XYZ file of N, CA and C in Angstrom:
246
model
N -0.406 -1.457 7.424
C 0.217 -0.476 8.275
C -0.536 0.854 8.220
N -0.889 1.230 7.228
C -1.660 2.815 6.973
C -3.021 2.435 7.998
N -3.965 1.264 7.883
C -5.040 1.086 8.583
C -4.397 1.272 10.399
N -3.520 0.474 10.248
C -2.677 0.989 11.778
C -2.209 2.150 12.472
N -1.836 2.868 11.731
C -1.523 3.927 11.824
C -2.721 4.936 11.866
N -3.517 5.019 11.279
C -4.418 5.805 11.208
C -5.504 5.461 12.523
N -5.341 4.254 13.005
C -5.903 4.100 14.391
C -5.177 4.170 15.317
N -4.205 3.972 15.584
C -3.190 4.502 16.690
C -3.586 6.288 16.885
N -3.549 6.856 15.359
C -3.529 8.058 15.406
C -5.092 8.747 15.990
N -6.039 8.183 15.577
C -7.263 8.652 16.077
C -7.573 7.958 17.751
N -7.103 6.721 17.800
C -7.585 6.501 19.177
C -6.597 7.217 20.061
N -5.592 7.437 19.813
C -4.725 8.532 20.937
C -5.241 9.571 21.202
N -5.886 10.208 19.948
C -6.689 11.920 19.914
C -7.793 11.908 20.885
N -8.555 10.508 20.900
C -9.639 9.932 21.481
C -9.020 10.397 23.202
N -8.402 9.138 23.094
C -8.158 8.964 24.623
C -7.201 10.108 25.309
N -6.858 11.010 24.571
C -6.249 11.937 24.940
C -7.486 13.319 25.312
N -8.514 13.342 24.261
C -9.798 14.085 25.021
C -10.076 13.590 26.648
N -10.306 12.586 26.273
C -11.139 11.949 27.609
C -9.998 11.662 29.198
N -8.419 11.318 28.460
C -7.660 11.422 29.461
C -7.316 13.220 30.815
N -6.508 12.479 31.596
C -6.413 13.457 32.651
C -5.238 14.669 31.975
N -4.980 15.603 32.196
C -4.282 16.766 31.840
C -2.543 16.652 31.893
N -2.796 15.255 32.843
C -1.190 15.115 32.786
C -0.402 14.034 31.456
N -1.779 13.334 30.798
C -0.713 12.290 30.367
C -1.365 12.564 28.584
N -1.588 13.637 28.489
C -1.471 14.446 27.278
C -0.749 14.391 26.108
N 0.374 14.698 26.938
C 2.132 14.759 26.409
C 2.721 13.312 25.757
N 2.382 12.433 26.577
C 2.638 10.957 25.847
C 1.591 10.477 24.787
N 0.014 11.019 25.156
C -0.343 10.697 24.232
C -0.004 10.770 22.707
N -0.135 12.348 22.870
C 0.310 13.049 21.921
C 1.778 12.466 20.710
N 2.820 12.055 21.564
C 3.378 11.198 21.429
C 3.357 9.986 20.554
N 1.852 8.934 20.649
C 1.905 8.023 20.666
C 0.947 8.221 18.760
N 0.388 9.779 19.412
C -0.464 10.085 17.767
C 0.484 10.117 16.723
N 1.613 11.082 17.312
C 2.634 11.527 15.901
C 3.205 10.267 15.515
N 3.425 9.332 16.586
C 4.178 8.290 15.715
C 2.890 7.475 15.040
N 1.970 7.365 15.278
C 0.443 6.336 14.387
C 0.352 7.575 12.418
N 0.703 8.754 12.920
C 1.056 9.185 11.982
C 1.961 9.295 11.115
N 2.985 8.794 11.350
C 3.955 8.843 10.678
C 4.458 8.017 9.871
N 3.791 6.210 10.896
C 3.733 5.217 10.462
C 2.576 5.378 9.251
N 1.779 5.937 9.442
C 0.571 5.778 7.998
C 1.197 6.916 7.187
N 1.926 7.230 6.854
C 2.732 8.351 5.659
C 3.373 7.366 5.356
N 4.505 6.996 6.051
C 5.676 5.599 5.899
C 5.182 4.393 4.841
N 4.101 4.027 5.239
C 3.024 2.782 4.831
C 3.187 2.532 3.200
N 3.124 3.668 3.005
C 2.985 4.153 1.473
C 3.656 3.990 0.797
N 5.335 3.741 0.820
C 6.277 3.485 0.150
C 6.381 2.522 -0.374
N 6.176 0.965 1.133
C 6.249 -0.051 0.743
C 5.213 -0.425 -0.375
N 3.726 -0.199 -0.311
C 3.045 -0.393 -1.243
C 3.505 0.084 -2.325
N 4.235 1.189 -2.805
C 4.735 1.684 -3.901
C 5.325 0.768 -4.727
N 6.266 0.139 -3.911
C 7.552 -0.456 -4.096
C 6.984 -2.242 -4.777
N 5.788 -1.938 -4.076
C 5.344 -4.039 -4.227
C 3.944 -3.533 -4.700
N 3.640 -2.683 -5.755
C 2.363 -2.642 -6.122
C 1.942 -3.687 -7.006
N 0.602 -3.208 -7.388
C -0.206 -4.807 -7.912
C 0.474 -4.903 -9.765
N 1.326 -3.900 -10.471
C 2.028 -4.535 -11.298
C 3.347 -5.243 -10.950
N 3.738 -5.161 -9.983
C 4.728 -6.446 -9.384
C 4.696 -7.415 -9.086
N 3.792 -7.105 -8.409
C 2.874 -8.480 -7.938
C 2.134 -9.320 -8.972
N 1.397 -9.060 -9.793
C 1.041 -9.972 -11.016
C 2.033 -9.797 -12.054
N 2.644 -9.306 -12.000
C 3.999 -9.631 -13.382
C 3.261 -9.467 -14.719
N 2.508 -8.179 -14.743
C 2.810 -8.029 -15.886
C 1.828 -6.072 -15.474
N 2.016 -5.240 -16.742
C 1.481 -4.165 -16.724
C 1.548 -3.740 -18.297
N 0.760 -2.544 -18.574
C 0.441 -2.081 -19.443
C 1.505 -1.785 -20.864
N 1.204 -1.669 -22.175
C 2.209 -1.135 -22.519
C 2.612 0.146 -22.991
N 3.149 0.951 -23.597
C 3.469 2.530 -22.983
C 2.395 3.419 -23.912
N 2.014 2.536 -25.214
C 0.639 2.888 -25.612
C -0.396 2.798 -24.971
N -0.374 2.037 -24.126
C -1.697 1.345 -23.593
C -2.915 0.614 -24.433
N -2.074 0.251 -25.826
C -2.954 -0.865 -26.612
C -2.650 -2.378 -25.682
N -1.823 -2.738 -25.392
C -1.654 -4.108 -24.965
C -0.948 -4.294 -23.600
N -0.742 -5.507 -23.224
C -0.387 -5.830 -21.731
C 0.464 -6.896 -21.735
N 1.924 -6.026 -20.939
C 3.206 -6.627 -21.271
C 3.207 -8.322 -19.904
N 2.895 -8.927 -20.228
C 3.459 -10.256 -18.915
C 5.092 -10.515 -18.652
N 5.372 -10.662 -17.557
C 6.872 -10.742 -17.474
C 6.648 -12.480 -17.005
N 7.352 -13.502 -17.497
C 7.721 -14.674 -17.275
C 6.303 -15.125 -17.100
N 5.652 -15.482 -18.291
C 4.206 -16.328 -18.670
C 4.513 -17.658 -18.373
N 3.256 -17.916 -18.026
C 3.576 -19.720 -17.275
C 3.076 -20.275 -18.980
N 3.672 -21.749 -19.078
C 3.234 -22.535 -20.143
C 1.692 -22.522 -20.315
N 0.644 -22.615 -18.984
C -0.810 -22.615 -19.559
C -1.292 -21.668 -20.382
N -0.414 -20.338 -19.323
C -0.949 -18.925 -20.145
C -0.699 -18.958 -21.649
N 0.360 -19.104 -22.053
C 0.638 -19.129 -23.223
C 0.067 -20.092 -24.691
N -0.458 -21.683 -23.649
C -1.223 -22.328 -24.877
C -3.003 -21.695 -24.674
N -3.000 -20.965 -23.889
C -4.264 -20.436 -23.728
C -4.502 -19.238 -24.963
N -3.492 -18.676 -25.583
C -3.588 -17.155 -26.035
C -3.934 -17.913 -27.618
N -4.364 -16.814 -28.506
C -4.428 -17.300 -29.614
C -3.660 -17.032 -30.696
N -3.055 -17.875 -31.630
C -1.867 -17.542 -32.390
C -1.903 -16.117 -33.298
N -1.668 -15.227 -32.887
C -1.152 -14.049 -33.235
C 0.107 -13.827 -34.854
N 0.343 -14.821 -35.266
C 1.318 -14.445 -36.667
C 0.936 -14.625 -37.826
């Protein structure tokens, strides 16, 4: 959506140079919303970033890396730690 937005927003600016004097006003229009949508964009990525998405992130030291719900391979893969 941000890549969308950010072209909605520049090709309106575009075609709004090169357009006639009357249809300005809609362009203009069509920029603020390509803008608004690429501000907007940002949340969702917030919300579903790449520690959600791989299930697991750092830990608050940042010595080690917490996994949330390890599959059985992962786990006979690691090396016994006790």
């Amino acid at each position: 959506m941000a890549v969308g937005g950010l072209l909605t927003f520049a090709g309106s600016l575009v075609a709004g140079a090169l357009a006639e004097h009357g249809t300005v006003r809609s362009l203009a229009a069509v920029a603020m919303a390509g803008f608004v949508v690429m501000i907007v964009s940002a949340f969702p990525y917030a919300k579903g970033g790449t520690a959600r998405v791989i299930g697991a992130s750092t830990a608050p030291e940042g010595g080690a890396v917490l996994v949330d719900n390890p599959s059985q391979a992962f786990l006979a893969e690691l090396e016994d730690r006790s």
